[in-house]
């Protein structure tokens, strides 16, 4: 017997689909959504997060919000990094939106540290990269850990059955859930501390692969298969605008220290002003923490070295016809492991 079921809700399609699948298989369970907010999502991701949460919970919202309603998230370019606190208009808008959303959807837990990734990099005197991500650690893992310790039950506790946490990982990235030679994986890492994590999309995809057509119809709830592939529009939703732009994930508005060459090559093409702002902020952080660091890595020549966004931009301009491909397992945000 298990207790409440909480979907770790990111504002992306994966966590929405996982939530829908789990509700289909556990229609009577007490259900909630948990969003750890880095205060840096794309405006349309916030819009989708709110509308998708209402759709999963079967609620009607008393208000509407569009990406055009949001103020600019950026600050003047000459703002010293020591004084950086985000755009105050952006922060105030988000605070009001968060309050209205929580009032309308009390099952949605919206967690905020109060800083964004650039503030964390500065405060930790460390610019995040593909190997270490203090932004995810502090703004997601620590926030989620503190909340679940204070509000949730794990295996072996006296007062009720343990709660279950859900992640929106598909079978193409099952190594992040089950683990591999490089890491324990979300399920095993949390089991060691008594927490139960499940991946509804992986479970459903594995069931589909294992069962015959007749068995699928007999054993799976009606509508289960459509949740894997049906466009969100069939559920009255509109996908976040970052997907049509070619992003594999929209987390932190596309500014991600764990993103690779393919991600930033696409960002350079589809969001040049955002790329430029990322470049400016990275330059400020490098000046603040000291040289020899960068978010990206150059592997040419068989050796690894830090490569700044400014350097990568010069490479793009010098090689305009070069294609950059995502490696297997890079289709979603590296922060999807934030719950481990």
Coordinates of C-alpha atoms in Angstrom, one line a residue:
X1 CA 0.0 0.0 0.0
X2 CA 1.3 3.4 -0.9
X3 CA 0.2 6.9 0.1
X4 CA -0.1 10.1 -1.9
X5 CA 1.3 10.4 -5.4
X6 CA 3.3 13.5 -6.4
X7 CA 4.3 14.2 -9.9
X8 CA 7.5 16.2 -10.2
X9 CA 6.1 18.8 -12.7
X10 CA 8.6 20.7 -14.8
X11 CA 6.4 22.6 -17.3
X12 CA 7.4 20.2 -20.1
X13 CA 5.5 17.6 -22.1
X14 CA 7.2 14.6 -20.4
X15 CA 6.0 15.4 -16.9
X16 CA 2.5 16.3 -18.2
X17 CA 2.2 12.9 -20.0
X18 CA 3.6 11.1 -17.0
X19 CA 1.0 12.8 -14.7
X20 CA -1.8 11.9 -17.1
X21 CA -0.7 8.2 -17.3
X22 CA -0.4 7.9 -13.5
X23 CA -3.8 9.4 -12.9
X24 CA -5.3 7.0 -15.4
X25 CA -3.8 4.0 -13.6
X26 CA -4.5 5.4 -10.1
X27 CA -7.7 7.4 -10.4
X28 CA -8.7 7.4 -6.8
X29 CA -5.2 8.1 -5.3
X30 CA -4.5 11.4 -3.5
X31 CA -2.5 13.3 -6.1
X32 CA -0.4 16.4 -6.2
X33 CA 2.1 18.2 -8.4
X34 CA 5.5 19.6 -7.4
X35 CA 7.3 22.4 -9.3
X36 CA 10.7 23.7 -8.3
X37 CA 11.0 27.1 -9.9
X38 CA 14.4 28.5 -10.9
X39 CA 12.7 31.9 -11.6
X40 CA 14.1 31.6 -15.1
X41 CA 11.7 29.6 -17.2
X42 CA 10.5 30.8 -20.5
X43 CA 7.3 32.8 -20.2
X44 CA 5.3 30.3 -22.3
X45 CA 6.6 27.5 -20.2
X46 CA 5.0 29.1 -17.1
X47 CA 1.8 29.5 -19.1
X48 CA 1.8 25.8 -20.1
X49 CA 2.7 24.7 -16.6
X50 CA -0.3 26.4 -15.2
X51 CA -2.7 25.3 -17.9
X52 CA -1.4 21.7 -17.9
X53 CA -1.6 21.4 -14.1
X54 CA -5.2 22.5 -14.3
X55 CA -5.9 20.0 -17.0
X56 CA -4.3 17.1 -15.1
X57 CA -6.2 18.0 -12.0
X58 CA -9.5 18.5 -13.8
X59 CA -9.8 22.2 -12.7
X60 CA -10.9 25.4 -14.5
X61 CA -8.7 28.4 -14.0
X62 CA -10.3 31.7 -13.0
X63 CA -7.7 33.6 -15.0
X64 CA -5.6 33.4 -18.2
X65 CA -2.0 34.2 -18.8
X66 CA -0.1 34.5 -22.1
X67 CA 3.6 34.8 -22.8
X68 CA 3.0 38.3 -24.0
X69 CA 1.8 39.3 -20.5
X70 CA 5.2 38.7 -19.0
X71 CA 7.8 41.5 -18.6
X72 CA 11.3 41.0 -19.8
X73 CA 13.4 38.6 -17.7
X74 CA 16.7 40.3 -18.6
X75 CA 18.5 43.1 -16.8
X76 CA 20.5 46.0 -18.3
X77 CA 23.8 44.7 -19.8
X78 CA 25.9 47.0 -17.6
X79 CA 24.5 45.6 -14.3
X80 CA 27.4 44.4 -12.2
X81 CA 27.2 40.7 -11.4
X82 CA 27.7 41.5 -7.7
X83 CA 24.5 43.5 -7.8
X84 CA 22.5 41.1 -9.9
X85 CA 19.1 40.1 -8.4
X86 CA 17.1 39.4 -11.5
X87 CA 14.7 41.8 -13.2
X88 CA 12.5 43.1 -10.4
X89 CA 9.5 43.4 -12.7
X90 CA 9.9 39.8 -13.8
X91 CA 10.2 38.6 -10.2
X92 CA 7.2 40.6 -9.0
X93 CA 5.1 39.3 -11.9
X94 CA 6.1 35.7 -11.1
X95 CA 5.3 36.2 -7.4
X96 CA 1.8 37.4 -8.2
X97 CA 1.2 34.6 -10.7
X98 CA 2.5 32.0 -8.3
X99 CA 0.1 33.2 -5.6
X100 CA -2.9 33.2 -7.9
X101 CA -2.1 29.8 -9.3
X102 CA -1.6 28.2 -5.8
X103 CA -5.0 29.7 -4.8
X104 CA -6.7 28.2 -7.8
X105 CA -4.8 24.9 -7.7
X106 CA -3.9 24.0 -4.1
X107 CA -2.7 20.6 -5.2
X108 CA 0.2 22.3 -7.0
X109 CA 3.2 22.8 -4.7
X110 CA 5.3 25.6 -6.2
X111 CA 8.7 25.8 -4.5
X112 CA 11.0 28.8 -4.8
X113 CA 14.5 29.5 -3.4
X114 CA 14.4 33.1 -4.5
X115 CA 17.4 33.1 -6.8
X116 CA 18.0 32.1 -10.4
X117 CA 20.9 30.1 -11.8
X118 CA 23.1 33.1 -12.4
X119 CA 22.7 34.2 -8.8
X120 CA 23.6 30.6 -7.6
X121 CA 26.7 30.6 -9.8
X122 CA 27.8 33.9 -8.3
X123 CA 27.0 33.0 -4.7
X124 CA 28.7 29.6 -5.0
X125 CA 31.7 31.2 -6.9
X126 CA 31.3 28.4 -9.5
X127 CA 30.1 28.5 -13.1
X128 CA 28.0 25.4 -13.7
X129 CA 29.0 23.0 -16.5
X130 CA 28.1 19.6 -17.8
X131 CA 29.8 17.9 -14.9
X132 CA 28.6 20.0 -12.0
X133 CA 25.4 22.0 -11.8
X134 CA 25.0 24.0 -8.6
X135 CA 21.9 25.6 -10.0
X136 CA 20.1 22.2 -10.2
X137 CA 21.5 21.1 -6.9
X138 CA 20.3 24.2 -5.0
X139 CA 17.2 25.3 -6.9
X140 CA 15.8 21.9 -7.5
X141 CA 17.3 19.0 -5.5
X142 CA 17.7 20.9 -2.2
X143 CA 14.3 22.5 -2.5
X144 CA 12.6 19.2 -3.3
X145 CA 14.5 17.4 -0.5
X146 CA 13.6 20.0 2.1
X147 CA 9.9 20.0 1.1
X148 CA 9.5 16.2 1.0
X149 CA 11.3 15.7 4.3
X150 CA 8.9 18.1 5.9
X151 CA 5.7 17.0 4.2
X152 CA 6.0 13.5 2.9
X153 CA 6.4 9.9 4.2
X154 CA 9.1 7.4 3.3
X155 CA 9.3 3.6 3.7
X156 CA 9.4 2.5 7.3
X157 CA 7.8 5.6 8.8
X158 CA 5.1 5.0 11.4
X159 CA 2.3 7.3 10.5
X160 CA 0.8 6.0 7.2
X161 CA 2.0 4.4 4.0
X162 CA 4.9 5.9 2.0
X163 CA 4.3 8.5 -0.7
X164 CA 5.3 8.0 -4.3
X165 CA 7.1 10.5 -6.5
X166 CA 6.7 10.4 -10.3
X167 CA 9.2 11.6 -12.9
X168 CA 8.5 12.2 -16.6
X169 CA 11.3 10.1 -18.1
X170 CA 10.6 8.0 -21.2
X171 CA 12.1 4.7 -22.1
X172 CA 14.7 6.3 -24.4
X173 CA 16.3 7.7 -21.2
X174 CA 15.6 4.8 -18.9
X175 CA 19.2 4.8 -17.8
X176 CA 18.4 7.9 -15.8
X177 CA 15.8 6.1 -13.9
X178 CA 17.2 2.6 -13.5
X179 CA 20.9 3.6 -13.4
X180 CA 23.9 2.4 -15.4
X181 CA 27.6 2.0 -14.9
X182 CA 28.0 5.8 -14.3
X183 CA 25.2 6.4 -11.8
X184 CA 22.7 4.7 -9.5
X185 CA 19.7 6.2 -11.2
X186 CA 16.7 8.0 -9.7
X187 CA 15.0 4.9 -8.4
X188 CA 17.9 3.2 -6.6
X189 CA 19.4 6.4 -5.3
X190 CA 16.2 7.4 -3.6
X191 CA 15.3 3.8 -2.4
X192 CA 18.5 3.9 -0.3
X193 CA 16.9 6.7 1.7
X194 CA 13.4 5.2 1.8
X195 CA 11.8 7.3 -1.0
X196 CA 9.8 5.6 -3.7
X197 CA 10.1 6.9 -7.2
X198 CA 8.3 5.7 -10.3
X199 CA 8.4 6.5 -14.0
X200 CA 4.9 6.1 -15.5
X201 CA 6.0 6.6 -19.1
X202 CA 8.7 3.9 -18.8
X203 CA 6.2 1.5 -17.1
X204 CA 3.6 2.0 -19.8
X205 CA 6.1 1.8 -22.7
X206 CA 7.6 -1.4 -21.2
X207 CA 4.1 -2.9 -20.9
X208 CA 3.2 -2.1 -24.5
X209 CA 6.5 -3.7 -25.7
X210 CA 5.7 -6.8 -23.6
X211 CA 2.0 -7.4 -24.4
X212 CA 0.3 -8.5 -27.6
X213 CA -2.4 -6.4 -29.2
X214 CA -5.2 -8.4 -27.5
X215 CA -3.4 -8.2 -24.1
X216 CA -3.0 -4.5 -24.4
X217 CA -6.7 -4.0 -25.0
X218 CA -7.5 -6.3 -22.1
X219 CA -5.0 -5.1 -19.5
X220 CA -4.4 -1.4 -20.1
X221 CA -6.9 1.3 -19.3
X222 CA -8.7 2.8 -22.3
X223 CA -6.8 5.8 -23.6
X224 CA -3.5 4.7 -22.2
X225 CA -1.7 4.4 -25.5
X226 CA -2.9 7.8 -26.8
X227 CA -1.2 9.4 -23.8
X228 CA 2.1 8.4 -25.2
X229 CA 1.7 9.9 -28.7
X230 CA -1.4 12.1 -28.9
X231 CA -0.7 15.8 -29.5
X232 CA -1.5 18.0 -26.5
X233 CA -4.0 19.8 -28.6
X234 CA -6.3 16.8 -28.3
X235 CA -6.5 17.6 -24.6
X236 CA -7.3 21.2 -25.1
X237 CA -3.7 22.4 -24.5
X238 CA -1.0 24.1 -26.5
X239 CA 2.6 22.9 -26.2
X240 CA 5.2 25.3 -24.9
X241 CA 6.6 27.4 -27.7
X242 CA 10.2 26.2 -27.2
X243 CA 9.4 22.7 -28.7
X244 CA 8.5 24.0 -32.2
X245 CA 11.7 26.0 -32.1
X246 CA 13.7 22.8 -32.0
X247 CA 14.6 22.7 -28.3
X248 CA 14.7 19.2 -26.8
X249 CA 13.7 20.8 -23.4
X250 CA 12.6 24.2 -22.4
X251 CA 14.0 24.3 -18.9
X252 CA 15.4 27.6 -17.6
X253 CA 14.3 29.2 -20.8
X254 CA 16.9 27.3 -22.7
X255 CA 19.8 28.6 -20.7
X256 CA 21.3 25.4 -19.3
X257 CA 24.9 24.9 -18.1
X258 CA 24.5 21.1 -18.9
X259 CA 23.4 21.7 -22.5
X260 CA 25.8 20.8 -25.3
X261 CA 26.8 22.0 -28.7
X262 CA 23.6 20.9 -30.5
X263 CA 21.5 22.8 -28.0
X264 CA 23.4 26.0 -28.2
X265 CA 23.8 25.8 -32.0
X266 CA 20.0 25.7 -32.1
X267 CA 19.6 28.5 -29.6
X268 CA 22.0 30.7 -31.7
X269 CA 19.8 30.1 -34.7
X270 CA 16.3 30.5 -33.2
X271 CA 16.9 32.8 -30.2
X272 CA 19.9 34.9 -31.1
X273 CA 19.0 37.6 -28.5
X274 CA 18.8 35.0 -25.8
X275 CA 22.0 33.5 -26.9
X276 CA 23.6 36.9 -26.8
X277 CA 22.3 37.5 -23.3
X278 CA 23.6 34.1 -22.1
X279 CA 27.0 35.0 -23.6
X280 CA 27.1 38.3 -21.7
X281 CA 26.1 36.7 -18.4
X282 CA 28.6 33.9 -18.8
X283 CA 31.3 36.5 -19.5
X284 CA 30.4 38.3 -16.2
X285 CA 30.5 35.1 -14.2
X286 CA 33.9 34.1 -15.7
X287 CA 35.3 37.5 -14.7
X288 CA 33.9 37.1 -11.2
X289 CA 35.0 33.5 -10.5
X290 CA 38.3 33.7 -12.5
X291 CA 39.4 32.6 -15.9
X292 CA 39.8 29.1 -17.3
X293 CA 36.1 28.1 -16.8
X294 CA 33.0 28.0 -19.1
X295 CA 29.7 26.2 -19.3
X296 CA 30.6 24.2 -22.5
X297 CA 33.5 21.9 -23.4
X298 CA 35.7 21.8 -26.4
X299 CA 36.8 18.2 -27.2
X300 CA 38.7 18.8 -30.5
X301 CA 42.1 17.3 -30.7
X302 CA 41.2 14.5 -28.2
X303 CA 41.5 16.7 -25.1
X304 CA 38.8 18.5 -23.1
X305 CA 39.0 22.2 -22.3
X306 CA 36.4 24.9 -21.3
X307 CA 34.8 26.7 -24.2
X308 CA 32.9 29.9 -23.7
X309 CA 29.7 30.8 -25.6
X310 CA 31.7 33.6 -27.3
X311 CA 34.2 31.0 -28.6
X312 CA 31.4 28.7 -29.7
X313 CA 29.8 31.6 -31.5
X314 CA 33.0 32.2 -33.5
X315 CA 33.1 28.5 -34.4
X316 CA 29.5 28.6 -35.6
X317 CA 30.2 31.7 -37.8
X318 CA 33.4 30.0 -39.2
X319 CA 31.6 26.8 -40.0
X320 CA 28.0 27.8 -40.9
X321 CA 27.2 24.5 -42.7
X322 CA 28.2 22.2 -39.8
X323 CA 25.5 20.0 -38.3
X324 CA 25.4 19.3 -34.5
X325 CA 23.6 16.2 -33.4
X326 CA 22.2 15.3 -30.0
X327 CA 23.9 12.3 -28.4
X328 CA 21.6 9.4 -27.3
X329 CA 20.0 10.2 -24.0
X330 CA 20.2 14.0 -24.5
X331 CA 16.6 14.5 -25.4
X332 CA 15.5 15.9 -22.1
X333 CA 16.8 18.2 -19.4
X334 CA 19.8 17.1 -17.3
X335 CA 17.9 18.4 -14.4
X336 CA 15.4 15.5 -14.8
X337 CA 17.8 13.7 -12.5
X338 CA 17.3 16.5 -9.9
X339 CA 15.1 14.2 -7.9
X340 CA 17.9 11.7 -7.3

